[in-house]
XYZ file of C-alpha atoms in Angstrom:
734
model
C 0.057 -0.055 -0.033
C 2.860 2.317 0.781
C 4.103 1.906 -2.859
C 0.705 2.770 -4.314
C 0.453 5.912 -1.993
C 3.847 7.055 -3.318
C 2.691 7.309 -7.132
C 2.558 10.835 -8.312
C -0.625 11.699 -10.228
C 0.052 15.469 -10.553
C 0.696 15.408 -14.377
C -2.506 13.581 -15.040
C -4.527 15.805 -12.808
C -3.082 18.875 -14.506
C -3.838 17.549 -17.923
C -7.455 16.736 -17.282
C -8.239 19.506 -14.666
C -11.599 21.235 -15.410
C -11.157 25.005 -15.045
C -14.138 26.442 -13.059
C -15.169 29.828 -14.167
C -16.417 31.613 -11.026
C -16.691 35.042 -12.578
C -20.017 36.668 -13.072
C -19.230 38.580 -16.256
C -22.067 36.680 -18.134
C -24.665 37.984 -15.584
C -26.249 41.434 -16.051
C -28.526 43.442 -13.728
C -31.444 45.235 -15.386
C -32.877 48.266 -13.474
C -36.001 50.092 -14.473
C -38.283 47.042 -14.497
C -41.991 47.846 -13.691
C -43.073 46.897 -10.154
C -45.976 44.483 -10.359
C -47.767 41.788 -8.363
C -47.585 38.077 -9.167
C -50.755 38.151 -11.300
C -48.902 40.098 -13.998
C -45.649 38.236 -13.673
C -45.940 35.908 -16.657
C -47.102 38.765 -18.932
C -44.184 41.008 -17.879
C -41.592 38.299 -18.443
C -42.975 37.536 -21.789
C -42.860 41.156 -22.892
C -39.265 41.524 -21.557
C -38.089 38.512 -23.602
C -39.830 39.916 -26.609
C -38.201 43.339 -26.234
C -34.699 41.791 -25.908
C -35.290 39.518 -29.067
C -36.383 42.600 -31.077
C -33.030 44.146 -30.394
C -31.121 41.090 -31.463
C -30.571 39.615 -27.994
C -32.801 36.542 -27.627
C -33.440 35.312 -24.112
C -35.735 32.751 -22.426
C -37.884 33.055 -19.306
C -35.636 30.503 -17.629
C -32.676 32.913 -18.039
C -34.299 35.561 -15.829
C -34.268 35.812 -12.005
C -36.500 38.515 -10.526
C -36.025 39.265 -6.792
C -39.317 39.435 -4.902
C -40.524 41.389 -1.859
C -42.664 38.868 -0.016
C -43.880 41.473 2.513
C -45.430 43.689 -0.216
C -46.263 40.887 -2.621
C -44.377 42.691 -5.399
C -41.012 42.616 -7.238
C -38.203 44.983 -6.404
C -37.864 46.732 -9.787
C -34.825 44.931 -11.066
C -33.852 41.519 -12.353
C -30.769 39.310 -13.232
C -30.200 37.690 -16.598
C -27.680 34.955 -17.253
C -26.136 34.651 -20.695
C -24.006 31.839 -22.184
C -20.897 33.889 -22.108
C -19.450 37.457 -21.637
C -19.758 38.377 -25.341
C -23.515 37.822 -25.193
C -23.837 39.843 -22.127
C -21.894 42.725 -23.620
C -24.105 42.608 -26.721
C -27.234 42.827 -24.474
C -25.851 45.879 -22.699
C -25.003 47.618 -25.932
C -28.528 46.888 -27.370
C -30.691 47.441 -24.378
C -29.101 49.987 -22.058
C -31.332 53.104 -22.015
C -33.990 51.229 -23.962
C -37.435 52.699 -23.321
C -39.534 49.741 -22.134
C -42.718 51.854 -21.923
C -43.638 55.457 -21.348
C -42.721 55.359 -17.659
C -39.778 52.776 -17.572
C -36.412 52.783 -19.200
C -33.942 49.891 -18.822
C -30.544 50.430 -17.321
C -28.077 47.535 -17.723
C -24.907 46.801 -15.841
C -22.639 43.815 -15.366
C -23.039 42.137 -12.033
C -19.262 42.049 -11.707
C -19.017 45.848 -12.260
C -21.485 46.477 -9.389
C -19.324 44.323 -7.161
C -16.184 46.097 -8.273
C -17.732 49.618 -7.785
C -18.905 48.640 -4.303
C -15.368 47.826 -3.319
C -13.800 50.684 -5.305
C -10.966 52.671 -3.709
C -12.157 56.183 -3.254
C -8.605 57.670 -3.540
C -8.508 59.858 -6.666
C -5.929 58.889 -9.236
C -5.476 61.280 -12.063
C -6.078 59.416 -15.439
C -3.497 59.381 -18.167
C -4.221 61.938 -20.927
C -4.679 60.103 -24.323
C -3.177 61.868 -27.294
C -5.867 63.443 -29.542
C -6.013 61.988 -33.036
C -7.994 64.212 -35.405
C -10.377 62.569 -37.802
C -10.585 63.377 -41.487
C -13.272 65.843 -42.490
C -15.826 63.953 -44.536
C -16.528 67.105 -46.725
C -12.885 68.190 -47.303
C -13.342 68.049 -51.008
C -15.539 71.188 -50.828
C -12.541 73.245 -49.634
C -10.635 72.549 -52.942
C -8.875 75.922 -53.724
C -9.787 75.593 -57.411
C -13.438 74.848 -56.599
C -13.332 71.614 -58.656
C -15.947 68.821 -58.712
C -15.202 65.092 -58.508
C -16.521 62.061 -60.384
C -16.082 58.289 -59.989
C -15.726 55.742 -62.738
C -16.052 52.010 -62.301
C -14.329 49.839 -64.941
C -13.738 46.161 -64.758
C -12.872 45.611 -61.065
C -11.311 49.079 -60.622
C -12.594 52.358 -59.127
C -11.010 55.697 -59.993
C -11.960 59.038 -58.518
C -11.066 62.167 -60.561
C -10.954 65.958 -59.963
C -12.669 67.855 -62.791
C -12.235 71.519 -63.770
C -10.366 73.334 -66.444
C -8.275 71.008 -68.756
C -5.140 71.817 -66.675
C -6.889 71.071 -63.405
C -8.239 67.593 -64.261
C -6.301 64.844 -62.472
C -6.628 61.559 -60.618
C -7.620 62.105 -57.025
C -7.525 58.467 -55.745
C -7.579 54.919 -56.910
C -8.846 52.913 -53.956
C -8.139 49.174 -53.671
C -11.569 47.860 -52.683
C -12.524 44.208 -52.709
C -14.950 42.930 -55.271
C -18.376 44.651 -55.222
C -21.551 44.971 -57.294
C -21.686 48.698 -58.022
C -20.950 52.112 -56.332
C -23.338 54.886 -55.305
C -22.913 58.388 -53.863
C -24.952 59.569 -50.905
C -27.370 62.531 -51.760
C -25.030 65.180 -50.318
C -21.758 63.573 -51.473
C -20.466 62.807 -48.079
C -20.107 59.044 -48.559
C -19.621 56.557 -51.403
C -21.207 53.192 -50.967
C -20.025 49.820 -52.346
C -22.225 46.717 -52.406
C -20.534 43.465 -51.508
C -21.703 39.880 -51.027
C -21.738 40.309 -47.262
C -23.298 43.769 -47.155
C -22.756 47.532 -47.731
C -19.631 49.543 -46.870
C -19.351 53.322 -46.695
C -16.167 55.205 -47.527
C -15.181 58.891 -47.196
C -12.656 61.572 -46.306
C -9.617 62.678 -48.256
C -7.986 59.251 -47.981
C -11.249 57.293 -48.586
C -11.085 55.378 -45.418
C -13.816 52.975 -44.310
C -16.596 54.781 -42.395
C -19.358 52.285 -41.769
C -20.634 48.812 -42.705
C -24.080 47.211 -42.820
C -24.299 43.362 -42.630
C -27.038 42.584 -45.108
C -25.897 39.546 -47.151
C -26.508 39.433 -50.941
C -27.725 43.054 -50.941
C -28.745 44.275 -54.424
C -30.307 47.724 -53.953
C -29.717 50.677 -51.586
C -31.364 54.032 -50.922
C -30.074 56.926 -48.731
C -32.369 59.271 -46.867
C -32.235 62.858 -48.141
C -30.258 64.201 -45.165
C -27.894 61.110 -45.111
C -28.971 59.922 -41.666
C -30.389 56.613 -42.724
C -29.938 53.863 -45.333
C -32.331 51.246 -46.732
C -31.057 47.958 -48.190
C -32.810 45.297 -50.198
C -32.032 41.798 -51.243
C -33.996 39.343 -53.329
C -33.042 36.656 -50.846
C -34.953 36.595 -47.485
C -32.961 37.190 -44.333
C -31.643 34.008 -42.705
C -29.908 34.048 -39.253
C -27.823 30.843 -38.926
C -27.120 29.293 -35.537
C -24.241 30.908 -33.744
C -24.327 34.076 -35.865
C -23.229 37.253 -34.079
C -25.931 39.082 -32.315
C -26.295 42.743 -31.443
C -27.822 46.042 -32.618
C -25.772 45.950 -35.932
C -26.923 42.423 -36.878
C -30.126 40.666 -37.757
C -31.964 38.669 -35.141
C -34.193 35.645 -35.582
C -37.232 37.979 -35.587
C -35.975 39.495 -38.850
C -35.852 36.136 -40.740
C -37.961 36.069 -43.878
C -37.813 39.814 -44.426
C -35.665 41.375 -47.151
C -35.670 45.137 -46.570
C -33.675 46.709 -43.737
C -33.404 50.247 -42.373
C -30.107 51.301 -40.842
C -28.799 54.299 -38.886
C -25.707 55.485 -40.777
C -23.798 57.057 -37.868
C -24.143 54.266 -35.470
C -24.555 51.348 -37.941
C -27.527 50.056 -35.919
C -30.382 48.133 -37.543
C -33.628 49.985 -36.897
C -36.213 47.675 -38.516
C -36.775 45.154 -41.274
C -39.694 44.621 -43.590
C -40.908 42.131 -46.246
C -41.863 42.876 -49.808
C -43.521 39.560 -50.287
C -46.951 38.312 -49.463
C -46.846 34.765 -50.815
C -44.574 32.327 -52.639
C -45.944 33.236 -56.022
C -45.009 36.872 -55.543
C -41.607 35.854 -54.298
C -40.843 33.944 -57.521
C -41.350 37.187 -59.580
C -39.904 39.642 -56.975
C -37.050 40.748 -59.132
C -39.333 41.524 -62.101
C -41.987 43.296 -60.084
C -39.745 45.152 -57.659
C -40.425 48.992 -57.466
C -37.595 50.896 -55.984
C -37.407 52.738 -53.665
C -39.849 50.610 -51.725
C -39.660 53.044 -48.800
C -39.987 56.745 -49.501
C -38.400 59.403 -47.204
C -39.852 62.759 -46.130
C -37.459 65.523 -47.199
C -36.468 66.242 -43.526
C -35.692 62.599 -42.615
C -38.370 62.640 -39.975
C -40.651 60.021 -41.591
C -40.395 57.154 -44.021
C -43.431 55.584 -45.648
C -44.349 52.544 -47.705
C -47.536 51.737 -49.684
C -49.531 48.549 -49.384
C -51.277 48.537 -52.820
C -55.050 48.907 -52.678
C -55.099 49.252 -48.859
C -52.936 51.872 -47.059
C -50.004 54.049 -46.634
C -47.880 53.314 -43.475
C -45.739 56.198 -42.091
C -42.967 55.442 -39.646
C -41.245 57.876 -37.333
C -37.535 58.212 -37.109
C -35.347 57.096 -35.368
C -37.690 54.744 -33.429
C -39.229 53.382 -36.637
C -42.547 53.031 -34.843
C -45.811 53.447 -36.770
C -46.956 57.098 -36.535
C -49.969 57.348 -34.170
C -49.807 53.541 -34.117
C -52.065 53.435 -37.278
C -51.704 53.597 -40.994
C -53.564 55.842 -43.421
C -56.372 53.684 -44.741
C -56.924 54.482 -48.438
C -59.010 52.057 -50.467
C -57.404 51.373 -53.903
C -54.302 53.498 -53.353
C -51.656 52.875 -55.982
C -48.763 55.253 -55.384
C -47.675 58.366 -53.457
C -44.817 60.961 -53.379
C -43.603 63.285 -50.604
C -43.472 67.081 -51.377
C -39.885 68.342 -51.432
C -38.855 71.192 -49.097
C -38.079 74.583 -50.634
C -34.897 76.481 -49.530
C -37.153 78.862 -47.589
C -38.803 75.951 -45.772
C -35.425 74.522 -44.799
C -34.231 77.919 -43.490
C -37.381 78.223 -41.356
C -37.014 74.658 -40.079
C -33.331 75.310 -39.097
C -34.278 78.480 -37.308
C -37.082 76.696 -35.412
C -34.616 74.006 -34.455
C -32.116 76.529 -33.117
C -34.777 78.557 -31.181
C -36.493 75.530 -29.821
C -40.096 74.395 -29.838
C -42.597 76.789 -28.331
C -40.132 79.710 -28.133
C -41.449 83.263 -28.643
C -40.659 84.793 -32.005
C -40.301 81.469 -33.822
C -42.331 80.899 -36.961
C -44.458 77.793 -37.234
C -42.621 75.123 -39.228
C -44.780 74.023 -42.293
C -45.977 70.491 -42.193
C -44.829 67.836 -44.687
C -47.154 67.142 -47.627
C -47.700 64.042 -49.675
C -49.710 63.258 -52.766
C -51.319 59.979 -53.726
C -53.756 58.738 -56.288
C -56.379 56.111 -56.475
C -57.979 54.486 -59.659
C -61.512 54.284 -60.818
C -63.565 51.776 -58.909
C -67.106 50.847 -60.068
C -68.856 54.279 -60.050
C -66.160 56.188 -58.255
C -63.811 58.312 -60.297
C -60.031 58.197 -60.028
C -58.729 60.725 -57.556
C -55.550 62.656 -56.744
C -55.281 63.834 -53.171
C -52.857 66.286 -51.426
C -52.481 65.483 -47.719
C -50.611 67.199 -44.908
C -48.509 65.183 -42.459
C -48.460 64.569 -39.564
C -51.774 66.509 -39.459
C -53.264 64.084 -41.945
C -55.576 66.916 -43.181
C -56.761 66.720 -46.829
C -55.611 69.929 -48.611
C -56.983 69.357 -52.058
C -58.629 66.624 -54.163
C -59.201 66.311 -57.882
C -61.525 63.841 -59.501
C -60.310 62.235 -62.770
C -62.171 60.212 -65.417
C -61.298 57.557 -67.981
C -57.912 57.094 -66.310
C -55.588 54.280 -67.273
C -52.431 55.358 -65.334
C -51.160 58.292 -63.317
C -47.603 59.439 -62.420
C -46.706 62.183 -59.928
C -43.968 64.743 -60.629
C -42.957 67.222 -57.924
C -40.887 70.423 -58.816
C -37.753 70.274 -56.707
C -38.792 73.269 -54.575
C -42.318 71.897 -53.976
C -43.980 74.823 -55.818
C -45.811 72.603 -58.275
C -47.140 69.059 -58.606
C -47.797 67.684 -62.047
C -49.982 64.557 -62.345
C -49.442 63.000 -65.799
C -52.755 61.319 -66.526
C -52.854 58.669 -69.239
C -56.495 58.573 -70.403
C -58.320 56.228 -72.743
C -61.220 56.987 -75.039
C -64.616 55.590 -74.265
C -63.852 52.641 -76.640
C -60.509 52.204 -74.877
C -58.764 51.723 -78.243
C -56.401 54.721 -77.928
C -54.530 56.637 -75.250
C -54.023 60.336 -74.787
C -52.592 62.488 -72.035
C -53.583 65.321 -69.768
C -51.320 67.207 -67.252
C -53.011 68.198 -64.018
C -50.771 70.843 -62.472
C -51.301 71.839 -58.708
C -49.952 75.299 -57.798
C -49.049 74.340 -54.233
C -47.890 77.722 -52.947
C -51.174 79.441 -53.714
C -54.371 79.611 -51.793
C -56.756 76.726 -52.198
C -54.191 74.908 -54.352
C -55.546 75.774 -57.827
C -55.211 73.184 -60.604
C -54.355 73.961 -64.210
C -54.965 71.455 -66.963
C -52.858 71.059 -70.096
C -54.631 68.820 -72.559
C -52.561 66.792 -75.132
C -53.433 64.642 -77.983
C -50.448 62.372 -77.856
C -48.821 60.048 -75.346
C -46.250 61.725 -73.068
C -43.162 59.482 -72.601
C -41.057 61.779 -70.423
C -41.650 64.840 -68.205
C -39.257 67.055 -66.301
C -39.546 70.291 -64.331
C -36.908 72.993 -64.531
C -35.086 73.084 -61.222
C -36.207 76.114 -59.198
C -38.233 77.339 -62.125
C -41.745 77.584 -63.514
C -40.985 75.832 -66.803
C -41.242 72.165 -67.779
C -40.506 70.018 -70.807
C -42.194 66.933 -72.208
C -41.481 64.274 -74.763
C -44.579 63.129 -76.608
C -45.199 60.789 -79.547
C -47.972 59.632 -81.790
C -45.773 57.010 -83.446
C -47.751 53.812 -84.046
C -44.696 51.783 -83.119
C -44.521 53.390 -79.591
C -46.168 50.567 -77.675
C -44.127 47.698 -79.350
C -41.016 49.016 -81.050
C -39.194 46.359 -83.197
C -35.423 45.984 -83.551
C -33.900 48.853 -85.485
C -37.110 50.939 -85.339
C -36.621 54.510 -84.116
C -39.635 56.166 -82.415
C -40.357 59.697 -83.630
C -41.037 62.218 -80.955
C -41.936 65.813 -80.269
C -40.353 67.885 -77.488
C -42.314 70.796 -76.035
C -41.614 73.586 -73.509
C -44.190 75.198 -71.294
C -44.060 78.113 -68.829
C -46.495 79.518 -66.234
C -48.300 82.677 -67.398
C -49.212 84.512 -64.204
C -51.475 86.937 -66.087
C -53.750 84.238 -67.365
C -53.046 81.673 -64.595
C -52.227 78.847 -66.951
C -49.232 77.199 -68.598
C -48.284 78.595 -72.005
C -46.630 76.566 -74.817
C -43.381 78.183 -75.594
C -42.117 76.019 -78.404
C -42.341 72.546 -79.882
C -39.556 70.721 -81.542
C -40.951 68.294 -84.047
C -39.741 65.155 -85.702
C -37.106 64.186 -83.104
C -35.758 60.955 -81.812
C -35.126 62.305 -78.343
C -36.573 60.302 -75.451
C -34.912 61.851 -72.402
C -34.964 65.222 -70.910
C -32.017 66.410 -68.722
C -32.273 69.857 -67.133
C -29.108 71.597 -65.733
C -29.307 71.713 -61.940
C -29.156 75.568 -62.319
C -31.935 75.689 -64.788
C -32.026 77.535 -68.130
C -30.025 74.904 -70.059
C -31.405 71.486 -71.093
C -30.137 68.564 -73.014
C -32.351 66.398 -75.142
C -31.001 62.853 -75.555
C -31.681 59.670 -77.464
C -30.912 57.098 -74.850
C -30.967 53.272 -75.156
C -31.301 53.120 -78.960
C -29.187 50.910 -81.090
C -29.361 53.146 -84.162
C -29.648 56.717 -82.794
C -27.575 58.444 -80.092
C -28.052 62.187 -80.527
C -27.598 64.946 -78.075
C -29.110 68.445 -78.420
C -27.936 71.359 -76.126
C -30.556 74.031 -75.681
C -30.596 77.421 -74.017
C -34.075 78.692 -72.936
C -32.942 82.244 -72.146
C -30.544 82.899 -75.010
C -31.656 86.078 -76.623
C -33.413 88.240 -74.108
C -31.688 87.740 -70.770
C -31.806 91.073 -68.951
C -29.114 91.477 -66.172
C -31.401 93.897 -64.381
C -34.015 91.264 -64.020
C -33.846 88.636 -61.257
C -32.971 85.111 -62.388
C -32.764 85.948 -66.031
C -36.526 86.521 -66.458
C -37.455 87.737 -70.007
C -40.333 89.601 -71.533
C -43.416 87.502 -72.106
C -43.474 88.202 -75.848
C -39.936 86.884 -76.146
C -40.411 83.620 -74.352
C -40.556 81.444 -77.372
C -37.850 83.271 -79.374
C -35.357 83.030 -76.521
C -35.129 79.252 -76.987
C -31.936 78.566 -78.873
C -30.026 75.469 -80.005
C -26.392 75.797 -78.822
C -25.044 72.618 -80.374
C -25.490 69.020 -81.291
C -23.361 65.970 -80.555
C -23.442 62.243 -80.805
C -22.266 59.485 -78.368
C -22.798 56.088 -79.848
C -24.644 53.642 -77.567
C -25.230 56.254 -74.872
C -27.021 54.716 -71.772
C -26.671 57.518 -69.125
C -26.709 61.322 -69.213
C -25.969 63.336 -66.157
C -25.109 67.004 -65.387
C -22.434 67.921 -62.860
C -23.523 69.918 -59.787
C -22.310 73.239 -61.214
C -24.516 72.964 -64.361
C -21.442 73.723 -66.549
C -20.557 70.180 -67.725
C -22.508 67.160 -68.920
C -21.295 63.554 -68.821
C -22.545 60.837 -71.154
C -21.606 57.179 -70.790
C -22.153 53.843 -72.458
C -22.216 51.073 -69.855
C -21.127 47.429 -70.431
C -24.121 46.466 -68.304
C -26.355 47.405 -71.234
C -24.199 46.543 -74.268
C -20.540 45.860 -75.102
C -20.029 48.208 -78.025
C -17.649 51.149 -77.530
C -18.148 51.416 -73.859
C -16.800 54.453 -72.116
C -17.695 58.070 -71.227
C -17.445 61.611 -72.528
C -17.624 65.029 -70.904
C -19.154 68.113 -72.717
C -19.576 71.753 -71.812
C -23.023 73.268 -71.644
C -22.688 74.314 -75.321
C -22.086 70.731 -76.553
C -18.348 70.996 -77.148
C -16.568 67.793 -76.337
C -13.900 68.152 -73.671
C -12.943 64.553 -72.977
C -13.722 61.169 -74.378
C -12.554 57.752 -73.121
C -13.323 54.459 -74.766
C -12.684 51.754 -72.190
C -13.391 47.999 -72.239
C -15.648 46.725 -69.394
C -16.709 50.246 -68.403
C -19.699 50.197 -66.140
C -20.377 53.445 -64.229
C -19.794 57.199 -64.277
C -21.228 59.289 -61.414
C -20.650 62.956 -60.495
C -20.169 63.593 -56.868
C -23.206 65.553 -55.437
C -22.725 68.761 -53.478
C -24.582 69.859 -50.366
C -26.577 73.182 -50.387
C -24.518 76.306 -49.977
C -23.732 77.588 -46.393
C -23.737 81.137 -47.582
C -26.794 83.278 -46.423
C -29.083 84.855 -49.069
C -27.595 88.400 -48.415
C -24.080 87.245 -49.098
C -25.197 85.427 -52.293
C -26.876 88.567 -53.547
C -23.710 90.546 -52.771
C -21.633 88.084 -54.790
C -23.988 88.387 -57.739
C -23.792 92.109 -57.511
C -20.032 92.153 -57.610
C -19.670 89.309 -60.049
C -17.691 91.388 -62.570
C -14.944 92.019 -59.971
C -14.741 88.294 -59.210
C -14.647 87.576 -62.981
C -11.740 89.960 -63.356
C -9.776 88.094 -60.752
C -10.440 84.774 -62.451
C -9.575 86.170 -65.811
C -6.239 87.346 -64.475
C -5.565 83.862 -63.004
C -6.461 82.311 -66.366
C -4.021 84.701 -68.122
C -1.240 83.928 -65.753
C -1.847 80.215 -66.147
C -1.781 80.591 -69.981
C 1.469 82.496 -69.794
C 3.008 79.869 -67.552
C 1.899 77.108 -69.926
C 3.369 78.990 -72.858
C 6.694 79.570 -71.076
C 6.957 75.929 -70.012
C 6.146 74.833 -73.574
C 8.866 77.116 -74.998
C 11.452 75.869 -72.476
C 10.466 72.296 -73.302
C 11.013 72.842 -77.036
C 14.393 74.560 -76.493
C 15.490 71.716 -74.252
C 14.592 69.219 -76.988
C 16.563 71.246 -79.569
C 19.597 71.276 -77.315
C 19.357 67.589 -76.719
C 19.157 66.974 -80.472
C 22.200 69.141 -81.255
C 24.221 67.506 -78.440
C 23.288 64.061 -79.748
C 24.511 65.044 -83.332
C 27.742 66.452 -81.960
C 28.332 63.264 -80.047
C 27.621 61.023 -83.051
C 29.979 63.035 -85.283
C 32.756 62.691 -82.701
C 32.282 58.960 -82.398
C 32.263 58.648 -86.227
C 35.502 60.628 -86.511
C 37.231 58.578 -83.913
C 36.113 55.386 -85.718
C 37.422 56.509 -89.050
C 40.761 57.492 -87.377
C 41.180 53.973 -85.987
C 40.451 52.422 -89.467
C 43.306 54.582 -91.011
C 41.085 57.102 -92.773
C 42.244 60.017 -94.706
C 44.538 62.355 -92.801
C 43.476 65.427 -94.583
C 39.717 65.096 -94.038
C 37.759 68.150 -95.022
C 35.748 70.005 -92.530
C 32.346 68.519 -92.307
C 29.337 70.597 -93.182
C 27.614 72.105 -90.259
C 23.841 71.783 -89.845
C 21.778 74.253 -87.893
C 18.196 73.815 -86.934
C 15.905 76.741 -86.357
C 12.743 76.583 -84.428
C 9.940 78.948 -85.475
C 7.178 79.524 -82.867
C 4.063 81.363 -83.868
C 2.346 83.401 -81.173
C -0.794 85.429 -81.688
C -0.299 88.919 -80.201
C -3.606 90.412 -81.191
C -6.548 89.311 -83.379
C -8.982 91.837 -84.977
C -12.112 90.850 -86.879
C -13.412 93.377 -89.434
C -16.728 93.137 -91.318
C -16.593 94.256 -94.992
C -19.848 95.925 -96.122
C -20.418 95.946 -99.894
């Protein structure tokens, strides 16, 4: 026995020892729990579990322990939750701390180990170490470019390139980021971020060095949509959300409650998931989701306070941000509703909203902020006519309704300042054999919202308001091939311009351009200039550059207004161009340059892009294989107040003089550099000839050449440079 007792088992015990975790880092304490009696215990526990699951932290009733006051027969207002590990506990604290459980109770979460540590904390103050401040890059640094240049991005093959664009001497490559494989790129509405869509989700980039700013984990994402103020992002995938077992949980990830949905709403700054939706009602619809998908599925109010979605034939549901709760806990029930659009905010409305936000709600002297508006339409049902309705929100008051008859389809077009709403109404004859069009135009800024009607005999295929203006353009056609164009057939169209006549309170036809092939209207963001393009055609690819205030612009009149009798004659063609296979046409934010591109996503013939000035002169053209995208970087609204903008316009000639002097100095510098370059080339040429002659003479001397070799002829090269000193044009009259 003594021999057995002397055997050492320490190595075996060390190898198979089970480590006991006696820490309580996986246990959290939840304060702010409603105080109830035992009759409501089960209901309370069920709701708490549901709230945690909604935030991506699933728990079960068995995981909870709620201390009880037996004397009072009620709980003590807090509870303990045990999680599998410390990581799950940390995720719960991140998701649920300061979570409003109801109107009177807010959860406060802490680790049980932290409470123990704080209770035993040494109260002697120890000054903390000062961390070195590391400044972050400014996400809008490109706006401070000294030359005032814009930027654009091109996507070719698997490469992305971002360029500066200005005068020819100022155009250069800004960055060539090395991003992993993605589907496509998209700018945010104010140009702060650029988004790339990957297999695992969306990533945002920004700043001068284009560093990663945020990510959103939505696998197989296909479409995205930013909110107008860049606070939120909507993502969509054709594949429903699936949360595999063991997947990471937390506010930035999907939870089991999100399974089956395919639309997600995210907070851009925090990266948190706010809510998910489904765009499918049954398996049959799911099979054709890609074909039937209408994007964006969620539509944002212009101030980012609300987002809405339509349930066809039933209702419009409006959700508040950032809670994503249904406004007033009820949808707007509208039988037969088809579509809706929010009214944009004007610059004046935005200024008033900013002032009200700075003053504070209810403060004296502050103006009432105007409510948001939305417009929707419903089709004809039995004996009820079709109807267009203008609705205020959140007041939900009906501002104006217009009944329509013999309606096949409606489409809503808001002017970008919210001054006008055009309802393009496709109507059919009583026999329903032919279609014609009416334009019902609401004047939103006037009392009682008067409606003007423009009657047309043809089908309107495109409509566009002039930005910040009272004019619009339409493309119409009576071509019999319009409904079913065959291969190689070009549809003949007419382009018409209209303008509001305040004296007669209707819209006057300014000019019609007949027998065109144009099918797309692209207004300059500054107004006045417009491009008519033939897009998506295999046989035509024409571009027409028009100026609507060419002849009669009066500098003493505000915004280039012209006399009424000169409205039609002031429309002038500036130039024509052609870009074979053009698929996209886009103005830059300044309204001085236009980009056209031919994407390989549509066809593979002469892909690439071109940049033109507003007169139609080609500045740059690049033919590139596997070219996919060209996108100008948007600009946010100016920060200058109205008074300062007026002062700049008043003194524009002085600023122009400064810019002209800079251009002259740049031209002189370029000429000087060119002359020096040419002289350097001549000097190099002469030095090369002298060296060659010397080497040849030495070679002949070694071969025993003639001793009395005559002097070789000298050759001089003169460089003549023509420079225009002055140019005078004279007109000879017979």
